[in-house]
Tab-separated table of N, CA and C in Angstrom:
chain	number	residue	atom	x	y	z
F	13	PRO	N	1.008	-1.178	0.334
F	13	PRO	CA	-0.393	-0.183	-0.119
F	13	PRO	C	1.202	1.542	0.278
F	14	ALA	N	0.433	1.989	-1.020
F	14	ALA	CA	1.333	3.550	-0.922
F	14	ALA	C	1.008	4.513	0.326
F	15	PRO	N	1.599	4.567	1.359
F	15	PRO	CA	1.785	5.792	2.294
F	15	PRO	C	0.928	6.849	1.961
F	16	LEU	N	-0.148	7.617	2.451
F	16	LEU	CA	-0.844	8.853	2.558
F	16	LEU	C	0.570	9.965	2.162
F	17	ARG	N	-0.007	11.115	1.864
F	17	ARG	CA	1.065	12.081	1.725
F	17	ARG	C	-0.491	13.090	1.466
F	18	LEU	N	0.455	14.272	1.896
F	18	LEU	CA	0.091	15.901	1.679
F	18	LEU	C	0.488	16.352	0.248
F	19	LEU	N	0.188	16.611	-0.606
F	19	LEU	CA	0.864	17.503	-2.251
F	19	LEU	C	-0.092	19.074	-2.363
F	20	PRO	N	1.685	19.336	-2.281
F	20	PRO	CA	1.213	21.249	-2.972
F	20	PRO	C	0.172	21.318	-3.772
F	21	GLU	N	-0.284	22.446	-4.169
F	21	GLU	CA	-1.148	22.891	-5.411
F	21	GLU	C	-0.361	22.609	-6.668
F	22	PHE	N	-0.840	22.302	-7.102
F	22	PHE	CA	0.012	21.786	-8.981
F	22	PHE	C	0.843	21.015	-8.684
F	23	ASP	N	0.848	19.887	-7.696
F	23	ASP	CA	1.363	19.392	-8.168
F	23	ASP	C	1.746	18.626	-9.311
F	24	ASN	N	2.685	18.097	-9.652
F	24	ASN	CA	3.208	16.983	-11.039
F	24	ASN	C	2.568	15.916	-10.832
F	25	LEU	N	1.656	15.450	-10.132
F	25	LEU	CA	1.770	14.067	-10.236
F	25	LEU	C	-0.113	13.920	-10.542
F	26	LEU	N	0.074	15.296	-10.310
F	26	LEU	CA	-1.775	15.710	-10.723
F	26	LEU	C	-1.950	15.976	-12.081
F	27	LEU	N	-1.179	17.150	-12.389
F	27	LEU	CA	-0.422	17.965	-13.467
F	27	LEU	C	0.274	16.901	-14.749
F	28	SER	N	0.928	16.431	-14.747
F	28	SER	CA	1.922	15.765	-15.909
F	28	SER	C	1.136	14.332	-16.616
F	29	HIS	N	-0.314	14.140	-15.939
F	29	HIS	CA	-0.428	13.173	-16.575
F	29	HIS	C	-2.028	13.526	-17.887
F	30	ALA	N	-1.760	13.120	-19.049
F	30	ALA	CA	-3.384	13.131	-19.408
F	30	ALA	C	-4.678	12.049	-19.197
F	31	ASP	N	-3.712	11.302	-18.928
F	31	ASP	CA	-5.023	10.187	-17.805
F	31	ASP	C	-4.596	10.209	-16.381
F	32	ARG	N	-5.366	10.749	-15.738
F	32	ARG	CA	-5.657	10.946	-14.179
F	32	ARG	C	-6.138	10.202	-13.609
F	33	SER	N	-6.633	9.450	-14.275
F	33	SER	CA	-7.861	7.855	-13.221
F	33	SER	C	-6.706	7.201	-12.679
F	34	ARG	N	-5.402	7.071	-13.158
F	34	ARG	CA	-4.530	5.835	-11.744
F	34	ARG	C	-4.308	6.868	-11.167
F	35	VAL	N	-4.726	7.914	-10.270
F	35	VAL	CA	-4.725	8.568	-9.372
F	35	VAL	C	-5.811	8.862	-9.383
F	36	VAL	N	-7.444	9.745	-9.802
F	36	VAL	CA	-8.228	10.698	-9.694
F	36	VAL	C	-9.053	10.095	-9.438
F	37	PRO	N	-9.804	8.995	-8.969
F	37	PRO	CA	-11.038	8.379	-9.250
F	37	PRO	C	-12.414	9.110	-9.675
F	38	PRO	N	-13.329	8.443	-10.619
F	38	PRO	CA	-14.068	9.363	-11.694
F	38	PRO	C	-14.467	10.307	-10.964
F	39	GLU	N	-15.158	9.897	-9.846
F	39	GLU	CA	-16.074	10.536	-9.111
F	39	GLU	C	-15.263	11.983	-8.663
F	40	LEU	N	-14.107	11.880	-8.488
F	40	LEU	CA	-14.076	13.063	-7.789
F	40	LEU	C	-12.671	14.175	-8.950
F	41	LYS	N	-13.473	13.902	-10.254
F	41	LYS	CA	-12.449	14.429	-10.919
F	41	LYS	C	-13.124	16.088	-11.060
F	42	GLY	N	-11.799	16.808	-10.971
F	42	GLY	CA	-12.559	18.295	-10.800
F	42	GLY	C	-12.632	18.590	-9.402
F	43	ARG	N	-12.328	17.968	-8.379
F	43	ARG	CA	-12.377	17.747	-7.164
F	43	ARG	C	-11.456	19.457	-6.302
F	44	SER	N	-10.653	18.898	-7.187
F	44	SER	CA	-9.156	19.431	-6.600
F	44	SER	C	-8.939	20.659	-7.255
F	45	TRP	N	-9.797	21.101	-8.447
F	45	TRP	CA	-9.520	23.074	-8.708
F	45	TRP	C	-11.185	23.617	-8.213
F	46	GLN	N	-10.648	24.943	-8.602
F	46	GLN	CA	-12.017	26.464	-8.782
F	46	GLN	C	-11.290	26.797	-9.456
F	47	GLY	N	-12.412	27.151	-10.466
F	47	GLY	CA	-11.671	28.194	-11.250
F	47	GLY	C	-10.325	27.727	-12.125
F	48	ASN	N	-9.443	28.039	-11.837
F	48	ASN	CA	-7.388	27.252	-12.358
F	48	ASN	C	-6.773	27.563	-11.856
F	49	GLN	N	-6.736	27.669	-10.468
F	49	GLN	CA	-6.865	27.599	-8.737
F	49	GLN	C	-6.542	25.383	-8.623
F	50	ALA	N	-5.449	25.647	-8.225
F	50	ALA	CA	-5.996	23.831	-7.666
F	50	ALA	C	-5.471	24.221	-5.805
F	51	TYR	N	-6.313	23.062	-5.704
F	51	TYR	CA	-5.920	23.009	-4.320
F	51	TYR	C	-4.338	22.253	-3.550
F	52	PRO	N	-3.812	21.956	-2.413
F	52	PRO	CA	-3.195	20.785	-1.701
F	52	PRO	C	-4.091	19.974	-1.587
F	53	THR	N	-3.792	18.833	-1.919
F	53	THR	CA	-4.574	17.379	-1.953
F	53	THR	C	-3.961	16.782	-0.939
F	54	PHE	N	-4.385	15.444	-0.891
F	54	PHE	CA	-3.615	14.274	-0.218
F	54	PHE	C	-4.530	13.069	-0.837
F	55	LEU	N	-3.324	12.650	-0.623
F	55	LEU	CA	-3.479	10.798	-1.709
F	55	LEU	C	-3.797	9.746	-0.232
F	56	VAL	N	-4.700	9.493	-0.693
F	56	VAL	CA	-4.824	7.735	0.317
F	56	VAL	C	-4.820	6.217	-0.132
F	57	ASP	N	-4.069	5.691	0.093
F	57	ASP	CA	-3.585	4.436	-1.089
F	57	ASP	C	-2.870	4.935	-2.429
F	58	GLY	N	-2.660	5.864	-2.752
F	58	GLY	CA	-1.942	6.364	-4.150
F	58	GLY	C	-3.666	6.844	-4.736
F	59	PHE	N	-4.669	6.874	-4.219
F	59	PHE	CA	-5.783	7.748	-4.377
F	59	PHE	C	-5.841	8.971	-4.122
F	60	LEU	N	-6.660	9.677	-5.188
F	60	LEU	CA	-6.643	11.521	-4.460
F	60	LEU	C	-7.843	11.049	-3.045
F	61	ALA	N	-7.667	11.339	-2.276
F	61	ALA	CA	-9.007	11.036	-1.013
F	61	ALA	C	-9.472	12.770	-0.389
F	62	GLY	N	-8.635	14.400	-0.852
F	62	GLY	CA	-8.951	15.061	0.075
F	62	GLY	C	-8.514	16.275	-0.496
F	63	VAL	N	-8.390	17.418	0.392
F	63	VAL	CA	-7.844	18.816	-0.151
F	63	VAL	C	-7.556	19.628	1.615
F	64	TRP	N	-6.331	20.147	1.707
F	64	TRP	CA	-6.085	20.710	2.603
F	64	TRP	C	-5.420	22.132	2.484
F	65	ARG	N	-5.293	22.795	3.619
F	65	ARG	CA	-4.942	24.679	3.533
F	65	ARG	C	-4.358	24.793	4.449
F	66	PRO	N	-2.773	25.458	4.820
F	66	PRO	CA	-2.567	25.672	5.512
F	66	PRO	C	-2.461	27.335	6.184
F	67	GLU	N	-3.261	28.185	7.411
F	67	GLU	CA	-2.866	29.491	7.517
F	67	GLU	C	-2.669	29.235	9.261
F	68	GLY	N	-1.074	30.016	8.956
F	68	GLY	CA	-0.884	29.895	10.198
F	68	GLY	C	-0.695	28.718	11.042
F	69	ASP	N	-0.971	28.519	11.911
F	69	ASP	CA	-0.697	27.371	12.962
F	69	ASP	C	-1.374	26.117	12.537
F	70	THR	N	-2.758	26.017	11.581
F	70	THR	CA	-3.700	25.728	11.913
F	70	THR	C	-3.422	24.718	10.405
F	71	LEU	N	-4.043	23.609	10.453
F	71	LEU	CA	-3.801	23.055	8.804
F	71	LEU	C	-4.920	22.610	8.941
F	72	THR	N	-6.731	22.914	7.611
F	72	THR	CA	-7.342	22.474	7.648
F	72	THR	C	-7.792	21.521	6.942
F	73	VAL	N	-7.833	19.990	6.548
F	73	VAL	CA	-8.109	18.920	5.778
F	73	VAL	C	-9.476	18.463	5.829
F	74	GLU	N	-9.656	18.535	3.915
F	74	GLU	CA	-11.192	18.138	3.951
F	74	GLU	C	-10.937	16.696	3.252
F	75	PRO	N	-11.778	15.335	3.629
F	75	PRO	CA	-11.876	14.766	2.862
F	75	PRO	C	-12.628	14.243	2.044
F	76	PHE	N	-13.081	13.614	1.124
F	76	PHE	CA	-14.180	13.671	0.088
F	76	PHE	C	-14.871	12.732	0.498
F	77	GLY	N	-14.216	11.792	1.631
F	77	GLY	CA	-15.198	10.165	1.879
F	77	GLY	C	-15.142	10.207	3.264
F	78	THR	N	-15.728	9.100	4.086
F	78	THR	CA	-14.912	8.419	4.955
F	78	THR	C	-13.415	7.835	5.217
F	79	LEU	N	-12.385	8.559	5.659
F	79	LEU	CA	-11.542	7.611	6.069
F	79	LEU	C	-11.507	6.911	7.391
F	80	GLY	N	-10.705	5.559	7.180
F	80	GLY	CA	-10.640	4.929	8.436
F	80	GLY	C	-9.825	5.354	9.394
F	81	LYS	N	-10.394	4.304	10.830
F	81	LYS	CA	-9.040	4.917	11.484
F	81	LYS	C	-7.820	4.647	11.524
F	82	ARG	N	-7.036	3.756	10.802
F	82	ARG	CA	-5.893	3.924	10.711
F	82	ARG	C	-6.063	5.000	9.673
F	83	GLN	N	-6.138	5.092	8.161
F	83	GLN	CA	-6.125	6.271	7.729
F	83	GLN	C	-6.323	7.898	8.639
F	84	ARG	N	-7.339	8.078	9.306
F	84	ARG	CA	-7.391	9.165	9.960
F	84	ARG	C	-6.574	9.228	10.687
F	85	GLU	N	-5.357	8.270	11.031
F	85	GLU	CA	-3.987	8.584	12.083
F	85	GLU	C	-3.342	8.711	11.244
F	86	GLU	N	-3.399	8.359	10.422
F	86	GLU	CA	-1.775	8.369	9.393
F	86	GLU	C	-1.825	9.636	8.343
F	87	LEU	N	-3.636	10.410	8.784
F	87	LEU	CA	-3.556	12.229	7.943
F	87	LEU	C	-3.280	13.041	9.037
F	88	LEU	N	-3.191	12.478	10.234
F	88	LEU	CA	-2.772	13.376	11.439
F	88	LEU	C	-1.400	13.678	11.985
F	89	ARG	N	-0.662	12.306	11.610
F	89	ARG	CA	0.735	12.438	11.705
F	89	ARG	C	1.490	13.415	10.412
F	90	GLU	N	0.806	13.066	9.107
F	90	GLU	CA	1.432	13.612	8.025
F	90	GLU	C	0.973	14.511	8.376
F	91	ALA	N	-0.101	15.666	8.680
F	91	ALA	CA	-0.351	16.912	9.142
F	91	ALA	C	0.850	17.420	9.655
F	92	GLU	N	1.053	16.982	10.898
F	92	GLU	CA	1.927	17.512	12.086
F	92	GLU	C	3.169	17.299	11.324
F	93	ARG	N	3.449	16.305	10.856
F	93	ARG	CA	5.469	16.921	9.569
F	93	ARG	C	5.142	17.408	9.002
F	94	MET	N	4.068	17.486	8.061
F	94	MET	CA	3.550	18.946	7.554
F	94	MET	C	4.051	20.875	7.981
F	95	LEU	N	2.930	19.901	8.874
F	95	LEU	CA	3.186	21.509	10.575
F	95	LEU	C	5.047	22.045	10.527
F	96	THR	N	5.414	21.001	11.163
F	96	THR	CA	7.130	21.020	11.384
F	96	THR	C	8.002	21.944	10.037
F	97	VAL	N	7.512	21.212	8.940
F	97	VAL	CA	7.994	21.775	7.957
F	97	VAL	C	8.125	23.610	8.059
F	98	LEU	N	6.395	23.417	7.757
F	98	LEU	CA	5.995	24.703	7.182
F	98	LEU	C	6.147	25.720	8.557
F	99	HIS	N	6.888	25.079	9.899
F	99	HIS	CA	7.002	26.141	10.491
F	99	HIS	C	8.667	26.569	11.031
F	100	GLY	N	9.625	25.484	10.001
F	100	GLY	CA	11.044	25.392	10.236
F	100	GLY	C	11.192	24.791	11.794
F	101	GLY	N	10.784	23.843	12.095
F	101	GLY	CA	10.647	22.588	13.562
F	101	GLY	C	9.308	22.978	13.839
F	102	SER	N	9.765	22.020	14.802
F	102	SER	CA	8.281	21.598	15.715
F	102	SER	C	8.079	23.270	16.536
F	103	PRO	N	6.394	22.988	16.016
F	103	PRO	CA	5.791	25.208	16.436
F	103	PRO	C	5.135	23.975	17.608
F	104	SER	N	5.184	25.546	18.452
F	104	SER	CA	4.665	25.552	19.898
F	104	SER	C	3.641	25.470	20.167
F	105	SER	N	2.665	25.507	19.399
F	105	SER	CA	1.054	25.095	19.409
F	105	SER	C	1.056	25.369	18.044
F	106	TYR	N	0.206	24.203	17.334
F	106	TYR	CA	-0.718	23.554	16.212
F	106	TYR	C	-2.104	23.311	16.206
F	107	ASP	N	-2.693	23.357	14.947
F	107	ASP	CA	-4.233	23.398	15.497
F	107	ASP	C	-4.582	22.164	14.310
F	108	ILE	N	-4.678	20.641	13.628
F	108	ILE	CA	-5.235	20.332	12.868
F	108	ILE	C	-6.700	19.987	12.839
F	109	ARG	N	-7.409	20.337	11.480
F	109	ARG	CA	-9.080	20.582	11.747
F	109	ARG	C	-9.569	19.678	10.567
F	110	PHE	N	-10.369	18.659	10.750
F	110	PHE	CA	-11.075	18.202	9.946
F	110	PHE	C	-12.366	19.013	9.439
F	111	GLY	N	-12.422	19.552	8.544
F	111	GLY	CA	-13.175	20.779	7.973
F	111	GLY	C	-13.009	20.482	6.339
F	112	THR	N	-14.204	22.243	5.865
F	112	THR	CA	-14.517	22.381	4.606
F	112	THR	C	-13.314	23.365	4.314
F	113	VAL	N	-12.764	23.378	2.984
F	113	VAL	CA	-11.474	23.687	2.925
F	113	VAL	C	-12.418	25.014	1.867
F	114	VAL	N	-11.745	25.935	1.634
F	114	VAL	CA	-11.856	27.298	0.871
F	114	VAL	C	-11.027	28.020	0.472
F	115	ASN	N	-10.826	27.902	-0.813
F	115	ASN	CA	-10.147	28.667	-1.489
F	115	ASN	C	-10.349	29.888	-1.244
F	116	ARG	N	-8.997	30.366	-1.359
F	116	ARG	CA	-8.880	31.920	-0.963
F	116	ARG	C	-7.640	32.525	-1.910
F	117	PRO	N	-8.024	33.487	-2.536
F	117	PRO	CA	-6.647	34.078	-3.268
F	117	PRO	C	-5.929	34.294	-2.633
F	118	SER	N	-4.461	34.104	-2.894
F	118	SER	CA	-3.019	34.762	-2.382
F	118	SER	C	-3.025	35.819	-2.612
């Protein structure tokens, strides 16, 4: 099984293939974009499973479906690693939220 991964917006995996069905299930086609702005996404078992957004010390994740306990725990660990990378070390306080990701222009 492929590890759960948080991908940045405009990641090569989602952009470089004419046939994205190897990664994006048909029912999720178009869920990782709004207009011509891409969301950061995450993969579960190698397939698109949701989007995420960092805002300060908070990282919000929006799964497109139900995650199992193992997948949810793996997503939390990966989100913690991402916050550590984004803050140049272990942040003193951070929050990982499950919710709706709203795309805001940069």
